[in-house]
Coordinates of C-alpha atoms in Angstrom, one line a residue:
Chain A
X1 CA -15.2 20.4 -12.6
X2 CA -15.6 24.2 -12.2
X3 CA -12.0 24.3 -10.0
X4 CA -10.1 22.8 -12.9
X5 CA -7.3 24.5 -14.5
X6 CA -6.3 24.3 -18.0
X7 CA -4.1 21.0 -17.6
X8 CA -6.1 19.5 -14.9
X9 CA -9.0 19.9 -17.7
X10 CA -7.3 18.3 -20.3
X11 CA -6.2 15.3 -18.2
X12 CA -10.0 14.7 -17.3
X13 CA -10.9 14.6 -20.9
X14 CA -8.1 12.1 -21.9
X15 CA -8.8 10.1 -18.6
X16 CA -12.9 10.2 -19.6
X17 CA -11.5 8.3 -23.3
X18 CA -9.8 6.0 -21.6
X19 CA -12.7 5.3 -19.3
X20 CA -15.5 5.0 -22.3
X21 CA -12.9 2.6 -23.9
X22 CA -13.5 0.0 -21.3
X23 CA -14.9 -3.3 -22.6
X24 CA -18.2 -3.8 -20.8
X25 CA -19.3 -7.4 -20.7
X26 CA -23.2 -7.6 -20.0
X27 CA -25.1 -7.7 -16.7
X28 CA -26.8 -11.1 -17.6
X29 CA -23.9 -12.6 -17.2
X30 CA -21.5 -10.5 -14.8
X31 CA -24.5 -10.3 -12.4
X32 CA -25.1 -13.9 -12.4
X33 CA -21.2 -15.2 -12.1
X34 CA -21.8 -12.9 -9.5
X35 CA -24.6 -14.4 -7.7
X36 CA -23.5 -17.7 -8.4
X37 CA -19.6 -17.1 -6.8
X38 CA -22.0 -15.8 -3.4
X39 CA -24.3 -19.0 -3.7
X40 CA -21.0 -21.2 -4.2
X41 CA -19.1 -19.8 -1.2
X42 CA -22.0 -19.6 1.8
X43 CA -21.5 -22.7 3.0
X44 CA -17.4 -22.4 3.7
X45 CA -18.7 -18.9 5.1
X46 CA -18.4 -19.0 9.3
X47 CA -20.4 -16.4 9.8
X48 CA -23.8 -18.4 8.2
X49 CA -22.4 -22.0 8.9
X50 CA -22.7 -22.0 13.2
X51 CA -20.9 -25.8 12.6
X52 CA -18.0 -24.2 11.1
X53 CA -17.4 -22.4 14.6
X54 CA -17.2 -25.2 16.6
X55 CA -13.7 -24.8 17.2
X56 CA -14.0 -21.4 18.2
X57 CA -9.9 -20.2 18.8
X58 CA -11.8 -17.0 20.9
X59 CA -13.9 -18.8 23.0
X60 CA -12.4 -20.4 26.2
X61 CA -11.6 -24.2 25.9
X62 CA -12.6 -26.1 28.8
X63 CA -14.3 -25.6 32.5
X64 CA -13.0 -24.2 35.7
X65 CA -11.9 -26.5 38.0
X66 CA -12.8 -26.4 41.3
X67 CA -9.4 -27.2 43.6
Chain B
X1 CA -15.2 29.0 -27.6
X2 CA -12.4 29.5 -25.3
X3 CA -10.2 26.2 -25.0
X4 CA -11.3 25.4 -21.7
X5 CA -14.9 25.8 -22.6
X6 CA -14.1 23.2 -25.4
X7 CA -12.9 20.5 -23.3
X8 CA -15.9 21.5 -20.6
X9 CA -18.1 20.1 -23.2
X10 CA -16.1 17.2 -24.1
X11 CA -15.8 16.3 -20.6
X12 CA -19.8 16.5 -20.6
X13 CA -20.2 14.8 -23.7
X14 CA -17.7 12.0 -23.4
X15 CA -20.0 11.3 -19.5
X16 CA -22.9 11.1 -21.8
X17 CA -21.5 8.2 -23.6
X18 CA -20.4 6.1 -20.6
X19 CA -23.3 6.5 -19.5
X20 CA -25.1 5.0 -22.4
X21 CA -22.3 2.7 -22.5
X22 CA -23.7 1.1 -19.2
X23 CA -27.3 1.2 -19.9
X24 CA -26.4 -0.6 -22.9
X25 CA -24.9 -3.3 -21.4
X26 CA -27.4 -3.6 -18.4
X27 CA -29.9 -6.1 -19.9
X28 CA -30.9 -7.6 -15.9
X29 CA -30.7 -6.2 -12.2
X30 CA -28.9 -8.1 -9.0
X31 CA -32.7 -8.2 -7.9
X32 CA -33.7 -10.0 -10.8
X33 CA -31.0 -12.3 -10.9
X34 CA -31.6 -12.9 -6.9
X35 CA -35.2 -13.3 -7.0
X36 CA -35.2 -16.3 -6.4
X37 CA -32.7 -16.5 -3.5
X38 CA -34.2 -16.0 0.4
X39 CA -32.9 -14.2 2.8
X40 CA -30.5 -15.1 5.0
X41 CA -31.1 -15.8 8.7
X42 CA -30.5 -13.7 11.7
X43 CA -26.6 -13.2 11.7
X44 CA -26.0 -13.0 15.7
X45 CA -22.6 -12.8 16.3
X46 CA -21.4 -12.4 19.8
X47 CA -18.5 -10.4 21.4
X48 CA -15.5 -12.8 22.2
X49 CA -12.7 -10.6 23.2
X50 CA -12.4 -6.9 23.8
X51 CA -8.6 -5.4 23.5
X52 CA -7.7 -2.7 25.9
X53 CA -5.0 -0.5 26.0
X54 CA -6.0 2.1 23.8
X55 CA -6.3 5.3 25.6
X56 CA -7.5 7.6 23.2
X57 CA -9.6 7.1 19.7
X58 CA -9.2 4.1 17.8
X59 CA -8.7 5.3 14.1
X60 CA -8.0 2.0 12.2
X61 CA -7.8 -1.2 12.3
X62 CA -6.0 -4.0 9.9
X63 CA -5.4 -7.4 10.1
X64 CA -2.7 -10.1 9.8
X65 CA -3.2 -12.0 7.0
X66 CA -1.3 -15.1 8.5
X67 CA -1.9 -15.5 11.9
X68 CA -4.8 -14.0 15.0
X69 CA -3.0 -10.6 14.7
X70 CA -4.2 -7.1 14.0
X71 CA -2.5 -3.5 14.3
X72 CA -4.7 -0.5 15.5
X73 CA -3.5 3.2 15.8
X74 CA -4.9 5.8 17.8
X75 CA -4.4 9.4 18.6
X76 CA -2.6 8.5 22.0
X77 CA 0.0 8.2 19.5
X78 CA 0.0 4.2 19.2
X79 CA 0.1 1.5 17.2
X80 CA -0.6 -1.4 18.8
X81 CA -0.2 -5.2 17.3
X82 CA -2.5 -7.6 19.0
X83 CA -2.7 -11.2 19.8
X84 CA -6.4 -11.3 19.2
X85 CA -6.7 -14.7 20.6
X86 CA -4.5 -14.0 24.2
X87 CA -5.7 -10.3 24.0
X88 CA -1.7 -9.5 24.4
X89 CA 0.1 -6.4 23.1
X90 CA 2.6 -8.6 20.7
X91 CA 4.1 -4.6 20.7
X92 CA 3.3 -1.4 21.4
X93 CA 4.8 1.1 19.0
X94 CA 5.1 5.1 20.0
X95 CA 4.4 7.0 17.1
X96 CA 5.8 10.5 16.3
X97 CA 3.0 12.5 15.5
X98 CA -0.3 11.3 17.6
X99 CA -2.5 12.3 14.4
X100 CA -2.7 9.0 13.1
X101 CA -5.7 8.0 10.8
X102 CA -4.8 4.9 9.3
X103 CA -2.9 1.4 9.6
X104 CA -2.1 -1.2 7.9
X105 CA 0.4 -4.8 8.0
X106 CA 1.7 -6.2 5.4
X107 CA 0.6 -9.2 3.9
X108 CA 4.5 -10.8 5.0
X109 CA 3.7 -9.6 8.8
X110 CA 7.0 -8.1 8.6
X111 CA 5.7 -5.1 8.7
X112 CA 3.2 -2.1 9.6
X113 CA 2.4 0.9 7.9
X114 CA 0.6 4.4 9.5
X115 CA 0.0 8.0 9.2
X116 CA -2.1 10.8 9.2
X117 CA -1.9 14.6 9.6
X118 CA 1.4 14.5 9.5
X119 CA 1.3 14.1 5.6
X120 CA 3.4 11.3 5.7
X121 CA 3.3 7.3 6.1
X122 CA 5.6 5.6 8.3
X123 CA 6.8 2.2 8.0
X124 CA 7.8 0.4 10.8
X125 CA 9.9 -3.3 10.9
X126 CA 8.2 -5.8 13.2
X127 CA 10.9 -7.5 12.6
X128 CA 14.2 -5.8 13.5
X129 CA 17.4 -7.7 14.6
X130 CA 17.7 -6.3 18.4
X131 CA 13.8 -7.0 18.9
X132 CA 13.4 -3.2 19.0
X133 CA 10.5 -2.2 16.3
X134 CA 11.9 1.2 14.5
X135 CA 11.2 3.1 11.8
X136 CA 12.0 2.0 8.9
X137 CA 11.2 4.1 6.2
X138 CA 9.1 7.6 6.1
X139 CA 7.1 8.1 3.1
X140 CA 6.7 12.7 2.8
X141 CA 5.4 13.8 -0.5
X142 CA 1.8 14.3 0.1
X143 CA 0.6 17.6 0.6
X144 CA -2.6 16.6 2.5
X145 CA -3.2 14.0 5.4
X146 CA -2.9 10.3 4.9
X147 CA -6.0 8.9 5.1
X148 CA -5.4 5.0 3.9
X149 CA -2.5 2.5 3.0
X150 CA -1.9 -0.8 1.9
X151 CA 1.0 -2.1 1.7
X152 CA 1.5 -4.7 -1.6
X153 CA 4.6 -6.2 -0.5
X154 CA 7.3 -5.4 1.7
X155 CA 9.1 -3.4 -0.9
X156 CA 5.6 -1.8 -2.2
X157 CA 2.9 0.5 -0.7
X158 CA -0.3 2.5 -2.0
X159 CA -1.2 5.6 -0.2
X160 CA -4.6 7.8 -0.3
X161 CA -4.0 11.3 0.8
X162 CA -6.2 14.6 1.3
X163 CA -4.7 15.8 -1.4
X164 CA -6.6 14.2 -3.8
X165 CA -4.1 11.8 -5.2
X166 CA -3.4 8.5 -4.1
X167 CA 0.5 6.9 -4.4
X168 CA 2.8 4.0 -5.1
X169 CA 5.4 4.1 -3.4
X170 CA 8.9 2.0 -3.5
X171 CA 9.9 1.7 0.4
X172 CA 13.4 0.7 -0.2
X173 CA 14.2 4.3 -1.8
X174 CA 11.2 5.9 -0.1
X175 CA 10.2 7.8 -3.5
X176 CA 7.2 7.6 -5.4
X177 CA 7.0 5.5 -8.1
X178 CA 3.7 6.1 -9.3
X179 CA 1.3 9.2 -8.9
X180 CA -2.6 8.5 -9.3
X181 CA -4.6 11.9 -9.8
X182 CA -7.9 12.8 -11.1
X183 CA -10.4 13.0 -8.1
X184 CA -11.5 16.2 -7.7
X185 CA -11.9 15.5 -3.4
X186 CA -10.2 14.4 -0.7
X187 CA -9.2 10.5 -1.4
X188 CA -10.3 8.9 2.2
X189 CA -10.3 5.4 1.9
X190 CA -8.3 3.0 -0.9
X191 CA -8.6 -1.3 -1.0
X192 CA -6.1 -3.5 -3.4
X193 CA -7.7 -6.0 -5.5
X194 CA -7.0 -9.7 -4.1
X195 CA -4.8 -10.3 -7.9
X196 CA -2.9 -7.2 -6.7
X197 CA -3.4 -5.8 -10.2
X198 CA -5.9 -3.0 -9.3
X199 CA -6.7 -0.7 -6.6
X200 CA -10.0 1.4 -5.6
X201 CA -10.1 4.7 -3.8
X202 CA -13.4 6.6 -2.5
X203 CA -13.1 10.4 -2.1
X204 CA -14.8 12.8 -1.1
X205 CA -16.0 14.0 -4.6
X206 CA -18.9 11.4 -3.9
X207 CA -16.9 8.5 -6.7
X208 CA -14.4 5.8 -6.4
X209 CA -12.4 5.4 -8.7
X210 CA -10.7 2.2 -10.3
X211 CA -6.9 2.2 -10.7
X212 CA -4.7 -0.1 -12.9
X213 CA -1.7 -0.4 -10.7
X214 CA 0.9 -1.1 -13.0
X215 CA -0.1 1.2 -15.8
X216 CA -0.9 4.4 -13.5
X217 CA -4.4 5.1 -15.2
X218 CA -8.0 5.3 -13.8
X219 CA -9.4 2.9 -15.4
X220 CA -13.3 3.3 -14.2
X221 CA -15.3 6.1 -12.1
X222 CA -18.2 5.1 -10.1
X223 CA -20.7 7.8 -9.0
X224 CA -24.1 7.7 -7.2
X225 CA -23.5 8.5 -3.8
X226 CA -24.8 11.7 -2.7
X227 CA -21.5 12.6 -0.2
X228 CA -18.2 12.1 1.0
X229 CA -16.9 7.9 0.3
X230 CA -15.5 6.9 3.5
X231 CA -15.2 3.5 3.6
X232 CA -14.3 0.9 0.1
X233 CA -13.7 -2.9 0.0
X234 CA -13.4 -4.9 -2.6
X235 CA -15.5 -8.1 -2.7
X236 CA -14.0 -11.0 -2.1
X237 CA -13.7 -12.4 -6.1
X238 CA -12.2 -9.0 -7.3
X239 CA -15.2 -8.7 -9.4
X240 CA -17.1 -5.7 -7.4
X241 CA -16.9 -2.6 -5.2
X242 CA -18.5 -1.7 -1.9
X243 CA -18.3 1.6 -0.9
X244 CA -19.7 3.2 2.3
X245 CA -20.4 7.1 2.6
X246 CA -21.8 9.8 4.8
X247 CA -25.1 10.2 2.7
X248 CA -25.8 6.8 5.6
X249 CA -25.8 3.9 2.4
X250 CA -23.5 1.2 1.2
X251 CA -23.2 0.8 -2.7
X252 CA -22.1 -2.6 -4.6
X253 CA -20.8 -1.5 -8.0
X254 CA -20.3 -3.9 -10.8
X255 CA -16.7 -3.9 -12.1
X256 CA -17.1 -6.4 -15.4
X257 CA -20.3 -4.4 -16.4
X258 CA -19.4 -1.1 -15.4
X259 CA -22.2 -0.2 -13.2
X260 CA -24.0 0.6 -9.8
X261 CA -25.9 -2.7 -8.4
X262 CA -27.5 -2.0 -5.4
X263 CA -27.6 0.4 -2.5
X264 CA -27.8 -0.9 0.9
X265 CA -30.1 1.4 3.1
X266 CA -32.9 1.9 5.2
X267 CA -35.3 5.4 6.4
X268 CA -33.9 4.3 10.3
X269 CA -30.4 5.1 9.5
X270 CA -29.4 8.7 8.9
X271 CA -25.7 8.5 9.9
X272 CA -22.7 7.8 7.9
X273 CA -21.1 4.8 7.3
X274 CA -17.6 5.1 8.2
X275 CA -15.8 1.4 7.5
X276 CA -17.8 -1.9 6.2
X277 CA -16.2 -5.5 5.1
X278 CA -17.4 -8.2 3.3
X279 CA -18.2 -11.8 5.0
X280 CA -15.7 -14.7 3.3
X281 CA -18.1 -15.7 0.8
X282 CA -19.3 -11.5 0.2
X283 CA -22.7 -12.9 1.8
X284 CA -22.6 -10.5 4.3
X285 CA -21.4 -7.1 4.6
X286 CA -20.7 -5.5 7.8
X287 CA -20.6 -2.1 8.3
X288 CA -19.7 0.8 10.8
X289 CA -21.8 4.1 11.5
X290 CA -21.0 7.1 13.5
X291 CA -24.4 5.5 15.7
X292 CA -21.9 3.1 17.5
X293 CA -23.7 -0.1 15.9
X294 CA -22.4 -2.3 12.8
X295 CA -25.3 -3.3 10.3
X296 CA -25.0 -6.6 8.7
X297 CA -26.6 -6.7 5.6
X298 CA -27.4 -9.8 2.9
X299 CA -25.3 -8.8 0.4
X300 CA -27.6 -10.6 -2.4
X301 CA -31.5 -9.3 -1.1
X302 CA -30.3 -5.7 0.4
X303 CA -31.8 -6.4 3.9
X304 CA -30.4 -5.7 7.3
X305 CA -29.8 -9.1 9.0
X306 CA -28.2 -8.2 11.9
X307 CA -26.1 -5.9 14.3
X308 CA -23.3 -5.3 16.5
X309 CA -24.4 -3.5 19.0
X310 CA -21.7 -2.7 22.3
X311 CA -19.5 0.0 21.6
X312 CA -20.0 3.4 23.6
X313 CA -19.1 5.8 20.6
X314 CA -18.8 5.6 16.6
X315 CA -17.2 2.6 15.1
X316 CA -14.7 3.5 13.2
X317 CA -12.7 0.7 11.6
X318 CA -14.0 -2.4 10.8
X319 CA -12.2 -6.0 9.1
X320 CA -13.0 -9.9 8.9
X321 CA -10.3 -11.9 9.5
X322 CA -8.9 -13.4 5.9
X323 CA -10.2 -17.2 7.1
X324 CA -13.6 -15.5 8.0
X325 CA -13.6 -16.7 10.9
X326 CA -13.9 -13.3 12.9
X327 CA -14.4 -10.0 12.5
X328 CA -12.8 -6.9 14.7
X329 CA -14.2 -3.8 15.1
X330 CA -12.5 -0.8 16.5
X331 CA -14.1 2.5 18.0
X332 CA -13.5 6.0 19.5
X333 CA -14.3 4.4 23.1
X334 CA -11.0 3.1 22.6
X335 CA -11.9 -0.5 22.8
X336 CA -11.5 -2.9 20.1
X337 CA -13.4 -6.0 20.0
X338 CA -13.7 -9.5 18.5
X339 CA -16.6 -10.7 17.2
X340 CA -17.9 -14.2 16.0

């Protein structure tokens, strides 16, 4: 804060009102919607669901063929 | 009391308060609420396609949002759009200034955005009558590189800049429509929220910084890291923050409760993070060091759970497809690779 100038300073304040004004909800809840939105969505996630990649579009379809 | 002393101590006091504010409201902890909830398994995921063509550090990294295709720009003075399936240039744009540090296409895949020490953004048409891709529109106001944009429609694009603001700009005019000031660093990294309302940037004043688009305002300030904020996602549901930084940890910050959830970290790593995304489901977060590897950590139990080990120098860029179905990371050997 020390490089502030006067209007810089004054902006900060008005910006740190606005800031405390925001309506908080509490963590017992927030945390677990959280948690619960995760839980909800691993099983559409590819990167924990190895049956979800079976139709890899990077890996190479199909064997060589010997002519 | 001089005027400026006044408002110090306001400034100080009105801190105090928010910071009560939070404590008040933080009546359980993400380890509490996933207690109960194991680990998840080794993530192994294996390269699948590396993209050559690069000849110089890769700075950034973006993807499509409809189809297999990314842009990358590096300081050979390229961006390059990929077909990340073929591994084919789609094009391969010459850029006017070499010093690029960031990329990004629009959700539309009409267009691609990037910049750097050159102060300015450039937006480029994909999609140009003659086939030819051109400049469309150059973005000059900032007074300090570009270090991030994001484009939030084709006629609407959100800067970060080393000048400590961050911009909205309206391409059709090229002015600014919207000037977001108040860190006291360099802004290095900025993510849009997925309702497009909101926008984060990390800076090197050790916060990020929540910003209501639409009314211009910071709106929250999230501190704990102990340097520069390189790297900032949001999660996947819009309700949270992940931010990387050079003091070598990830932090997940709670938006609807105002506070700081977990850090992700471990005594082995001593490097900075410079890019991280979230899995689909925000399981997983993967992130980039200046050690050449990606950590993969379980979101939910702060754990390493895996790594991407196979670049030859720091990662530097770093994005999941938006199906989840792949993740690219992009490095100063010059390579880009596909993961899955």
């Amino acid at each position: 804060m020390d490089e502030m100038d006067l209007p810089q300073m004054k902006k900060e304040v008005e910006s740190l009102k606005y800031q405390l004004a925001f309506k908080r909800e509490k963590s017992s809840k927030t945390v677990t919607d959280l948690v619960k939105w995760i839980e909800d969505g691993v099983p559409d996630d590819p990167f924990l669901n190895p049956e979800l990649m079976k139709n890899n579009p990077w890996v190479e379809k199909g064997k060589c063929i010997l002519l | 009391m001089g005027e400026m002393e006044q408002l110090r101590k306001e400034a100080e006091s009105l801190k105090d308060q928010i910071t009560a504010a939070r404590k008040a409201v933080q009546d359980t902890t993400l380890q509490e609420a996933a207690a109960g909830i194991t680990v998840v398994g080794r993530v192994q995921l294996k390269t699948r396609k590396t993209l050559r063509g690069h000849l110089a550090k890769i700075y950034a990294m973006h993807w499509a949002v409809d189809a297999n295709l990314c842009v990358s720009a590096s300081q050979d003075g390229k961006l390059i759009v990929w077909d990340t399936i073929t591994t084919n240039k789609v094009n391969a744009i010459p850029l006017k200034s070499s010093w690029v540090m960031t990329c990004a296409y629009a959700p539309s895949g009409n267009l691609v955005a990037c910049g750097g020490l050159d102060n300015m953004c450039s937006i480029y048409n994909l999609k140009g009558k003659d086939g030819n891709v051109k400049v469309m529109r150059e973005l000059a106001a900032h007074t300090g590189y570009l270090s991030c944009c994001r484009f939030l429609s084709d006629s609407e694009i959100i800067t970060s800049s080393g000048d400590c603001t961050c911009v909205l700009w309206d391409i059709e005019t090229g002015t600014q429509k919207t000037v977001f000031a108040g860190h006291q660093g360099d802004c290095m990294s900025l993510a849009v929220s997925p309702d497009f309302k909101f926008f984060i940037s990390g800076a090197c004043d050790f916060t990020a910084k929540l910003w209501d688009i639409r009314e211009g305002v910071c709106r929250q300030t999230f501190g704990g890291h102990e340097s520069d904020i390189n790297a900032i996602g949001f999660f996947p549901n819009g309700n949270a923050v992940i931010t990387g930084s050079d003091d070598a940890t990830c932090k997940l910050y709670d938006l609807r409760a105002d506070q700081e959830l977990i850090t992700y970290q471990d005594s082995s790593i001593m490097c900075g993070v410079t890019s991280l995304a979230p899995s689909l489901s925000g399981r997983l977060i993967l992130a980039g060091y200046d050690d050449f590897n990606v950590n993969i950590w379980d979101s939910l139990k702060s754990e390493r759970v895996g790594v991407l080990a196979g670049h030859d120098n720091r990662v530097s860029c770093i994005g999941v497809s938006a199906d989840g179905m792949a993740c690219c990371t992009g490095s100063w050997d010059s390579f880009l690779k596909i993961w899955n």
